[in-house]
PDB file of C-alpha atoms in Angstrom:
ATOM      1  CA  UNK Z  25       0.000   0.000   0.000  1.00 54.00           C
ATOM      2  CA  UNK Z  26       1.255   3.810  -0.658  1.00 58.00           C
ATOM      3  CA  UNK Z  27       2.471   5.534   2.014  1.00 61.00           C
ATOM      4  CA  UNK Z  28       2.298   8.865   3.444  1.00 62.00           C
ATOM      5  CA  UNK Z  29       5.594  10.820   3.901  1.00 54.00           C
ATOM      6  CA  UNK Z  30       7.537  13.443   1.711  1.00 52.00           C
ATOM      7  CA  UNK Z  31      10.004  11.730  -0.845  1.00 62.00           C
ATOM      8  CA  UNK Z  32      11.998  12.860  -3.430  1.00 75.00           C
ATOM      9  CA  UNK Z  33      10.322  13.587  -7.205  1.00 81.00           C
ATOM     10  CA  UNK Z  34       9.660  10.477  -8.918  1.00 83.00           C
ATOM     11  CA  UNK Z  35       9.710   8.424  -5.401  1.00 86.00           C
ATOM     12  CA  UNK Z  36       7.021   6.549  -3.557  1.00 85.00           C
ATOM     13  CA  UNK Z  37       6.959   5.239   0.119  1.00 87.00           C
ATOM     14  CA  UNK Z  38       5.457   1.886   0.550  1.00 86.00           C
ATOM     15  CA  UNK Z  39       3.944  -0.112   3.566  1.00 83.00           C
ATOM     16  CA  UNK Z  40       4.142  -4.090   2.909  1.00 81.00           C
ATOM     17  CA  UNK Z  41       1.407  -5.974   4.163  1.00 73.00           C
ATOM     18  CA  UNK Z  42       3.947  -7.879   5.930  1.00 75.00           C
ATOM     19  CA  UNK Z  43       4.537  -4.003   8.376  1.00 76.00           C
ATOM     20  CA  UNK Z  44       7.871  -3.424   6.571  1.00 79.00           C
ATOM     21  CA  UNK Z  45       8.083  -0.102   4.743  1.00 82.00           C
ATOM     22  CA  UNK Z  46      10.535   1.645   2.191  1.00 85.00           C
ATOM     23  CA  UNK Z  47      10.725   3.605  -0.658  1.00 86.00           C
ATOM     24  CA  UNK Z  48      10.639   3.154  -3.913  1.00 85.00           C
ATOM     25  CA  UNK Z  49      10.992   4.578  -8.256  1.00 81.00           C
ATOM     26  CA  UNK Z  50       8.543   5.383  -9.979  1.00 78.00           C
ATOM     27  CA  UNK Z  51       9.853   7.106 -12.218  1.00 77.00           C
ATOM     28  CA  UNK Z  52      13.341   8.469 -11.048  1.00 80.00           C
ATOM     29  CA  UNK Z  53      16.356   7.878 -13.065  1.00 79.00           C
ATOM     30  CA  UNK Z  54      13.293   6.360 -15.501  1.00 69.00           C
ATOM     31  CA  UNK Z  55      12.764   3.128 -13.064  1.00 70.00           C
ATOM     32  CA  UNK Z  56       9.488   1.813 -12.464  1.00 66.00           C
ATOM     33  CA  UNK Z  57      10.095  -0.250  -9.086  1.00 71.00           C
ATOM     34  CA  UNK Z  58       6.370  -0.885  -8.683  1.00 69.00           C
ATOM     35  CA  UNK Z  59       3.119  -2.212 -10.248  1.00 58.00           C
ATOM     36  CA  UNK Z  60      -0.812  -1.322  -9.367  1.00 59.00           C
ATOM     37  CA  UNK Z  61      -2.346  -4.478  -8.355  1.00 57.00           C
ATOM     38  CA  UNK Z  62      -6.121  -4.314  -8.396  1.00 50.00           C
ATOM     39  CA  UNK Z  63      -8.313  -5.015  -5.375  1.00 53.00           C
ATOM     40  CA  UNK Z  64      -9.293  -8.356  -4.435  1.00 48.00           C
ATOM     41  CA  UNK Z  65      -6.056 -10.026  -6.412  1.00 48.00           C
ATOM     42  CA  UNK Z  66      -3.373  -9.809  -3.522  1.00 49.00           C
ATOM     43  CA  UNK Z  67      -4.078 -13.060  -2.472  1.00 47.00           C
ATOM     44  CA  UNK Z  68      -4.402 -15.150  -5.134  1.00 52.00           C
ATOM     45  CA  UNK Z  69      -0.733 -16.267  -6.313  1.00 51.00           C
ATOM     46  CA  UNK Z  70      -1.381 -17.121  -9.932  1.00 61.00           C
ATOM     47  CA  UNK Z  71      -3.183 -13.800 -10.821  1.00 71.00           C
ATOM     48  CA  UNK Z  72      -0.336 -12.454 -13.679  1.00 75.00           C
ATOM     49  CA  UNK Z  73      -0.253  -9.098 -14.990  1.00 81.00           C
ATOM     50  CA  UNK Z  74      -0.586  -9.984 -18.875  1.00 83.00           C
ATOM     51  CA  UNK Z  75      -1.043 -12.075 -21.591  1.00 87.00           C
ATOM     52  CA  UNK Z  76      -0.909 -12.560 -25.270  1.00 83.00           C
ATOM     53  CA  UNK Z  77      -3.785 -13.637 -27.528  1.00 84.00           C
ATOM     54  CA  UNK Z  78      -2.597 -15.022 -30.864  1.00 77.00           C
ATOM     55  CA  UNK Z  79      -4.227 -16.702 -33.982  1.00 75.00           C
ATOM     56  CA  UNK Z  80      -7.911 -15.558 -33.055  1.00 80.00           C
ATOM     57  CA  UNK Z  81     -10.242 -15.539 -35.933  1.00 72.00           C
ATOM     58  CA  UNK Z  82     -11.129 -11.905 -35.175  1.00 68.00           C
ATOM     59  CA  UNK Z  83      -8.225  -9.200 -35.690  1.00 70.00           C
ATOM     60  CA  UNK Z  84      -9.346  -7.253 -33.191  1.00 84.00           C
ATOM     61  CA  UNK Z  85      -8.908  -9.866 -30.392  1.00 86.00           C
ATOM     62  CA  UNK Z  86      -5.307 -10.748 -31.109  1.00 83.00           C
ATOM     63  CA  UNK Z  87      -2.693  -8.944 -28.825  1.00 83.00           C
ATOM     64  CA  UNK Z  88      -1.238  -8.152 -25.393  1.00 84.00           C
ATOM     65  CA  UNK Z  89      -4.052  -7.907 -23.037  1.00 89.00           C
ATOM     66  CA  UNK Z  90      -3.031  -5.827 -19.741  1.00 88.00           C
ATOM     67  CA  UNK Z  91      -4.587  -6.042 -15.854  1.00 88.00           C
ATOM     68  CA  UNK Z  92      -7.093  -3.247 -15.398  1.00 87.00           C
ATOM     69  CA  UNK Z  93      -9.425  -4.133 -12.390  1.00 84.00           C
ATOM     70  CA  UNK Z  94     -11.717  -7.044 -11.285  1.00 83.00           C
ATOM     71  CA  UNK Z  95     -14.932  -8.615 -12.339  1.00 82.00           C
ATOM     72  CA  UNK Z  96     -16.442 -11.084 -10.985  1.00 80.00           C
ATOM     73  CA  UNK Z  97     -14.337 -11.667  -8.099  1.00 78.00           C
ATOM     74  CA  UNK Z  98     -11.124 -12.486 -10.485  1.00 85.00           C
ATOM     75  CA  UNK Z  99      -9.068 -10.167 -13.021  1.00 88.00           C
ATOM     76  CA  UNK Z 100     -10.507  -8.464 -15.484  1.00 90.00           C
ATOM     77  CA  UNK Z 101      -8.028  -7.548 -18.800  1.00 93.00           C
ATOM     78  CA  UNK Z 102      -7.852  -5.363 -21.668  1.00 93.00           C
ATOM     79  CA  UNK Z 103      -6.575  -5.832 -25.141  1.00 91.00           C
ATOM     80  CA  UNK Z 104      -4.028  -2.975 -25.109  1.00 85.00           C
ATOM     81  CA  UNK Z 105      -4.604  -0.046 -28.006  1.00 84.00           C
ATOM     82  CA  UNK Z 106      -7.763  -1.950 -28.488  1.00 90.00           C
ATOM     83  CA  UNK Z 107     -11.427  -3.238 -27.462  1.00 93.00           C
ATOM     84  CA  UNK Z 108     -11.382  -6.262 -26.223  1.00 93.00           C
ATOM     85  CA  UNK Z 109     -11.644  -7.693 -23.024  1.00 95.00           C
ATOM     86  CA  UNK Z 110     -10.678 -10.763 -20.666  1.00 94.00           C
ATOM     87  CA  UNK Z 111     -12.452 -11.559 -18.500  1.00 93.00           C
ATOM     88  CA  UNK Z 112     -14.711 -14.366 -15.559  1.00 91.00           C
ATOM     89  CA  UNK Z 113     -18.341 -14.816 -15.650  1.00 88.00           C
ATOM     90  CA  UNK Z 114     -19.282 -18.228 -15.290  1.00 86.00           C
ATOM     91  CA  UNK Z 115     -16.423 -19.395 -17.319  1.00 88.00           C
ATOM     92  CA  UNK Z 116     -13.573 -17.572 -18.520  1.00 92.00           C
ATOM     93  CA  UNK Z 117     -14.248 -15.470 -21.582  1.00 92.00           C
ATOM     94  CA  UNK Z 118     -13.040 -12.875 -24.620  1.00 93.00           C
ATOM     95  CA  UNK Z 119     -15.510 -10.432 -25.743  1.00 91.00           C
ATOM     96  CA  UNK Z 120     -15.008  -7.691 -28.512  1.00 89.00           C
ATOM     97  CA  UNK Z 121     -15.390  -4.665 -26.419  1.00 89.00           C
ATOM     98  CA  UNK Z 122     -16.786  -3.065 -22.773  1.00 87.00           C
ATOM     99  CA  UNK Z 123     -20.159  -4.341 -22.182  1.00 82.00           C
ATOM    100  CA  UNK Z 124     -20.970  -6.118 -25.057  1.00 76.00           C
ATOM    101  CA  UNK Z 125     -24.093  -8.631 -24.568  1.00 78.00           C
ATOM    102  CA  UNK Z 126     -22.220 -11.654 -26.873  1.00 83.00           C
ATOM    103  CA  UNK Z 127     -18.834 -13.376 -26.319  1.00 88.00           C
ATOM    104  CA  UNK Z 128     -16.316 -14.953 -28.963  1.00 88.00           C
ATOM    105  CA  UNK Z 129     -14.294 -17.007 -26.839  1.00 91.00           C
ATOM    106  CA  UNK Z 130     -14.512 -18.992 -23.637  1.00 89.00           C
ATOM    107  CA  UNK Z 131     -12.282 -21.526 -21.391  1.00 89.00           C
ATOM    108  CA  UNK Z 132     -14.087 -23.918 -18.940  1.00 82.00           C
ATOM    109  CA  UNK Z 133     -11.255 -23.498 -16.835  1.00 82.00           C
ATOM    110  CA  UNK Z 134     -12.207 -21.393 -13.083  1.00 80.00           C
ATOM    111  CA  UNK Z 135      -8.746 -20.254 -12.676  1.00 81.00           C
ATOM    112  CA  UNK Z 136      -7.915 -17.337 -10.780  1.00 82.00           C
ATOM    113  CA  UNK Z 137      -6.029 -15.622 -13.988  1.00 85.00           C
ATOM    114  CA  UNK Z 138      -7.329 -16.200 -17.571  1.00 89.00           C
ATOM    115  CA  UNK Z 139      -5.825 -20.411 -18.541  1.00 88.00           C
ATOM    116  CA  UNK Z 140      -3.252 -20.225 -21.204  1.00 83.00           C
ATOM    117  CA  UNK Z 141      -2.833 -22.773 -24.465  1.00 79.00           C
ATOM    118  CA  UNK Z 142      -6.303 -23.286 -26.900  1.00 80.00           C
ATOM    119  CA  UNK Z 143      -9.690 -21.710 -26.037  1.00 85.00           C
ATOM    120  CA  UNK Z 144     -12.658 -23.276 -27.202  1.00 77.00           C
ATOM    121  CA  UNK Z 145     -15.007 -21.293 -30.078  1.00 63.00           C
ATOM    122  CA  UNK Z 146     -17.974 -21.701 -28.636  1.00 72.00           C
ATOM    123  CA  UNK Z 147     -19.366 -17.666 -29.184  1.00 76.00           C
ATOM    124  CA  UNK Z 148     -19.989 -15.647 -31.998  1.00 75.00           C
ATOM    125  CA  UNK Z 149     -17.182 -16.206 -33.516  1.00 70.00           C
ATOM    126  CA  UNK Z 150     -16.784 -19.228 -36.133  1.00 63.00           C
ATOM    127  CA  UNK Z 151     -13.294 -18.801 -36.755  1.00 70.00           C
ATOM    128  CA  UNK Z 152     -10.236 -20.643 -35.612  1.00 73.00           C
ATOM    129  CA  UNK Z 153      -9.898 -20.696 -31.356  1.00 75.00           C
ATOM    130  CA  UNK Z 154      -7.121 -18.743 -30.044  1.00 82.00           C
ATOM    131  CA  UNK Z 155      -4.166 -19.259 -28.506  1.00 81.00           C
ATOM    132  CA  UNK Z 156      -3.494 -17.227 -24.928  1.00 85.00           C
ATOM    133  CA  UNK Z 157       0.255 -17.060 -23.528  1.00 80.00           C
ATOM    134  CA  UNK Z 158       1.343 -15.899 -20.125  1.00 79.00           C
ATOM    135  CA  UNK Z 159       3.625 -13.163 -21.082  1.00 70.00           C
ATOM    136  CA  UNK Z 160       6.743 -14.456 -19.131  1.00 65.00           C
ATOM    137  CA  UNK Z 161      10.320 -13.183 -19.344  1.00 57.00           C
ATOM    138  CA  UNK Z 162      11.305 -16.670 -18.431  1.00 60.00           C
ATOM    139  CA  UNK Z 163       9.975 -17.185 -21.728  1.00 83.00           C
ATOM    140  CA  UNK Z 164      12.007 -14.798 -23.997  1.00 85.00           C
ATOM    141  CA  UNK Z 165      14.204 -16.333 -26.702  1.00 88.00           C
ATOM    142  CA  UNK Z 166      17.707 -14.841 -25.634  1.00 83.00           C
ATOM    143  CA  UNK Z 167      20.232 -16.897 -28.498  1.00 85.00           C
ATOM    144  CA  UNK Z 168      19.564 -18.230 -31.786  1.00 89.00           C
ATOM    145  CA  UNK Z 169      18.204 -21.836 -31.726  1.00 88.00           C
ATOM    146  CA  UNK Z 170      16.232 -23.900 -34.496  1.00 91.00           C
ATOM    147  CA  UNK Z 171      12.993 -25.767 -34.291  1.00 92.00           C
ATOM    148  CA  UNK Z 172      11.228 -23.511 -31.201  1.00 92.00           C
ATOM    149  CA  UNK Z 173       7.755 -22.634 -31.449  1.00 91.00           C
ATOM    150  CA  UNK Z 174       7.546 -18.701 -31.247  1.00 91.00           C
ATOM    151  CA  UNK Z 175       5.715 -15.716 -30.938  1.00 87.00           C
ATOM    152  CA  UNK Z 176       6.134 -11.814 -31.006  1.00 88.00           C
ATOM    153  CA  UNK Z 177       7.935 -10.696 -28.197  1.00 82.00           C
ATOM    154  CA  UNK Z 178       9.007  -7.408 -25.685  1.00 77.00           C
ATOM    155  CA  UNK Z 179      10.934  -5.431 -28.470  1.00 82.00           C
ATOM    156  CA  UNK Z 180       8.578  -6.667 -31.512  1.00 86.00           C
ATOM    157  CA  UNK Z 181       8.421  -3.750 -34.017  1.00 87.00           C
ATOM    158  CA  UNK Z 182       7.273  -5.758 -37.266  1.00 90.00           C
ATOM    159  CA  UNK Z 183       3.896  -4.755 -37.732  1.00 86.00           C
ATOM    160  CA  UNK Z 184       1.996  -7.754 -38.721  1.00 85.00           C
ATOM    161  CA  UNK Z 185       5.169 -10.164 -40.275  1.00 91.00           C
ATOM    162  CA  UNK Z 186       3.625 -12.681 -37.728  1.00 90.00           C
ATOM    163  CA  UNK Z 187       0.177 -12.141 -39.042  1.00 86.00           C
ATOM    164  CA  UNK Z 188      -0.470 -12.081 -35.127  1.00 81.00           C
ATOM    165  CA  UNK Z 189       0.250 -15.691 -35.162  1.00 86.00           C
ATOM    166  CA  UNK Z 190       2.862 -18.484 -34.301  1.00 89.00           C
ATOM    167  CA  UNK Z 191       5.954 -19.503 -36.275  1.00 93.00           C
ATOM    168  CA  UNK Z 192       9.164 -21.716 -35.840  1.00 94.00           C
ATOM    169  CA  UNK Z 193      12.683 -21.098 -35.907  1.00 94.00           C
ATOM    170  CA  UNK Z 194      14.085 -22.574 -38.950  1.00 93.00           C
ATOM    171  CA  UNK Z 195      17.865 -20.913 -39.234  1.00 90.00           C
ATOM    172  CA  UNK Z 196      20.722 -19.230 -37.785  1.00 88.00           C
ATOM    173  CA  UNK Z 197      21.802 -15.877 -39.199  1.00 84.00           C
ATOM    174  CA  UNK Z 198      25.389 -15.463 -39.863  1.00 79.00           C
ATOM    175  CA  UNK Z 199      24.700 -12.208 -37.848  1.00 83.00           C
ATOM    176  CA  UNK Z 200      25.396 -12.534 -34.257  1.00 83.00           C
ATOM    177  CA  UNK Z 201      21.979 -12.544 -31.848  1.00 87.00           C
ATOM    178  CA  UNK Z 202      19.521 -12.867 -34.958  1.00 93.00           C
ATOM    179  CA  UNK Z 203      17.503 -16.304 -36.046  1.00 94.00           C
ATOM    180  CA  UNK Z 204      15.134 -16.698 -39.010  1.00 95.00           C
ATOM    181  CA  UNK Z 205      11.179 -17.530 -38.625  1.00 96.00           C
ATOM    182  CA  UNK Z 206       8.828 -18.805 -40.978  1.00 96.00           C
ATOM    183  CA  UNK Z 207       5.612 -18.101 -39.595  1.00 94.00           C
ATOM    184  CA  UNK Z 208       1.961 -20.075 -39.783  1.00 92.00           C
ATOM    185  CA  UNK Z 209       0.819 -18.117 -42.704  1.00 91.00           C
ATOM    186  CA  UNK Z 210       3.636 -19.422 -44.733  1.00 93.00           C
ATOM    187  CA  UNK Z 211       5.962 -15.364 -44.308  1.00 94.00           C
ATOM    188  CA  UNK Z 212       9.364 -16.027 -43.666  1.00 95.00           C
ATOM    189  CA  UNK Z 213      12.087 -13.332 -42.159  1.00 95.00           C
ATOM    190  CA  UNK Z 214      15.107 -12.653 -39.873  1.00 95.00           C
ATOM    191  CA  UNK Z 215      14.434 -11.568 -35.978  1.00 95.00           C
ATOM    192  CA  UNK Z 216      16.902  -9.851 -33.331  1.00 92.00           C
ATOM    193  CA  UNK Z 217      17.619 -12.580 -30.362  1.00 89.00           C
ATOM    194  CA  UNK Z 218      19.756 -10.849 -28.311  1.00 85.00           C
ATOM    195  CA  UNK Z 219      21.328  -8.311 -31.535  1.00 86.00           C
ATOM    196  CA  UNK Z 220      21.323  -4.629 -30.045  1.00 85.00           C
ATOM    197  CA  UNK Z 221      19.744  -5.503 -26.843  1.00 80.00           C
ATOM    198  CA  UNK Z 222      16.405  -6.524 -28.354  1.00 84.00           C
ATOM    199  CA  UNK Z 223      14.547  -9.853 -27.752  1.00 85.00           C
ATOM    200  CA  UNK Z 224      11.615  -9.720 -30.949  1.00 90.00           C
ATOM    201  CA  UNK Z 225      10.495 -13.454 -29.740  1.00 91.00           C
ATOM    202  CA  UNK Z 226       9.131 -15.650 -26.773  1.00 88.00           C
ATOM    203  CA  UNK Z 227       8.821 -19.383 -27.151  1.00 89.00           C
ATOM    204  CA  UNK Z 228       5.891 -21.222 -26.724  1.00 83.00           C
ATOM    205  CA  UNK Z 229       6.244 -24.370 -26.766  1.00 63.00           C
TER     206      UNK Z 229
END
């Protein structure tokens, strides 16, 4: 919880649940030290912060889908620079946008946070079920390696090579820290695993 007290600009004092307290960036130096965890979520351990939707029929569904509040008693998500939402009511479901009436997607599963792998279609929408990933950094492909399932990653800046879908490693580039895709749709090209900094890919699987 925030705590009261003067600190310096782009500093935060914080009380632990626990009764320790310290402070903290948020912002200073430009380091973010802290995340806003909804209401109701503190205590439930598998509750992550986001996740990636991938190879949903509807292009407006596919993408990085961020914590926002609760619903329901559980986390409620939104696609980011987008509609759609993530989110529990009965089951877990996808639905095109704030309020809507109908659902696309849905997962029997009663998790506390959204269950990753295949949803089942069984809404609106008759195309193919989507994939959702826990966005991980475990997960980041950090050296060239062949035959890995991926998907766009933290420093992705592509546009839609990926066709917001899943791909496999298929060579080494004789450029240090880069490793070539083809993806689903049958688009092939070169990604940055570790050249300049930049990570463009998390495996899946």
């Amino acid at each position: 919880t925030v705590a009261e007290g003067r600190v310096d600009l782009g500093w935060v004092n914080v009380r632990w649940d626990h009764g320790d307290g310290n402070s903290y960036r948020v912002g200073a130096d430009g380091k973010y030290d802290l995340m806003v965890v909804p209401e109701g979520t503190r205590n439930a351990p598998d509750v992550k912060v986001s996740f990636v939707v991938a190879g949903a029929g509807g292009e407006a569904i596919n993408g990085r889908y961020v914590l926002v509040d609760t619903q329901n008693g559980r986390p409620r998500y939104k696609l980011e620079h987008g509609q759609a939402v993530m989110f529990f009511q009965e089951k877990w479901k996808i639905a095109e946008r704030e309020g809507a009436t109908a659902w696309l997607y849905q997962h029997p599963a009663a998790t506390s946070s959204p269950p990753t792998g295949p949803w089942t279609v069984v809404g609106d929408d008759p195309g193919p079920p989507p994939l959702v990933f826990d966005e991980s950094e475990d997960d980041i492909l950090r050296g060239p390696e062949v035959g890995l399932r991926v998907r766009r990653g933290p420093d992705w800046e592509w546009q839609d090579q990926d066709d917001g879908g899943l791909g496999i490693t298929v060579d080494i580039e004789a450029r240090l820290g880069w490793v070539a895709v083809r993806w689903d749709h049958g688009v092939e090209n070169k990604y940055r695993v570790g050249a300049d900094g930049k990570y463009d890919l998390i495996v899946v699987g």
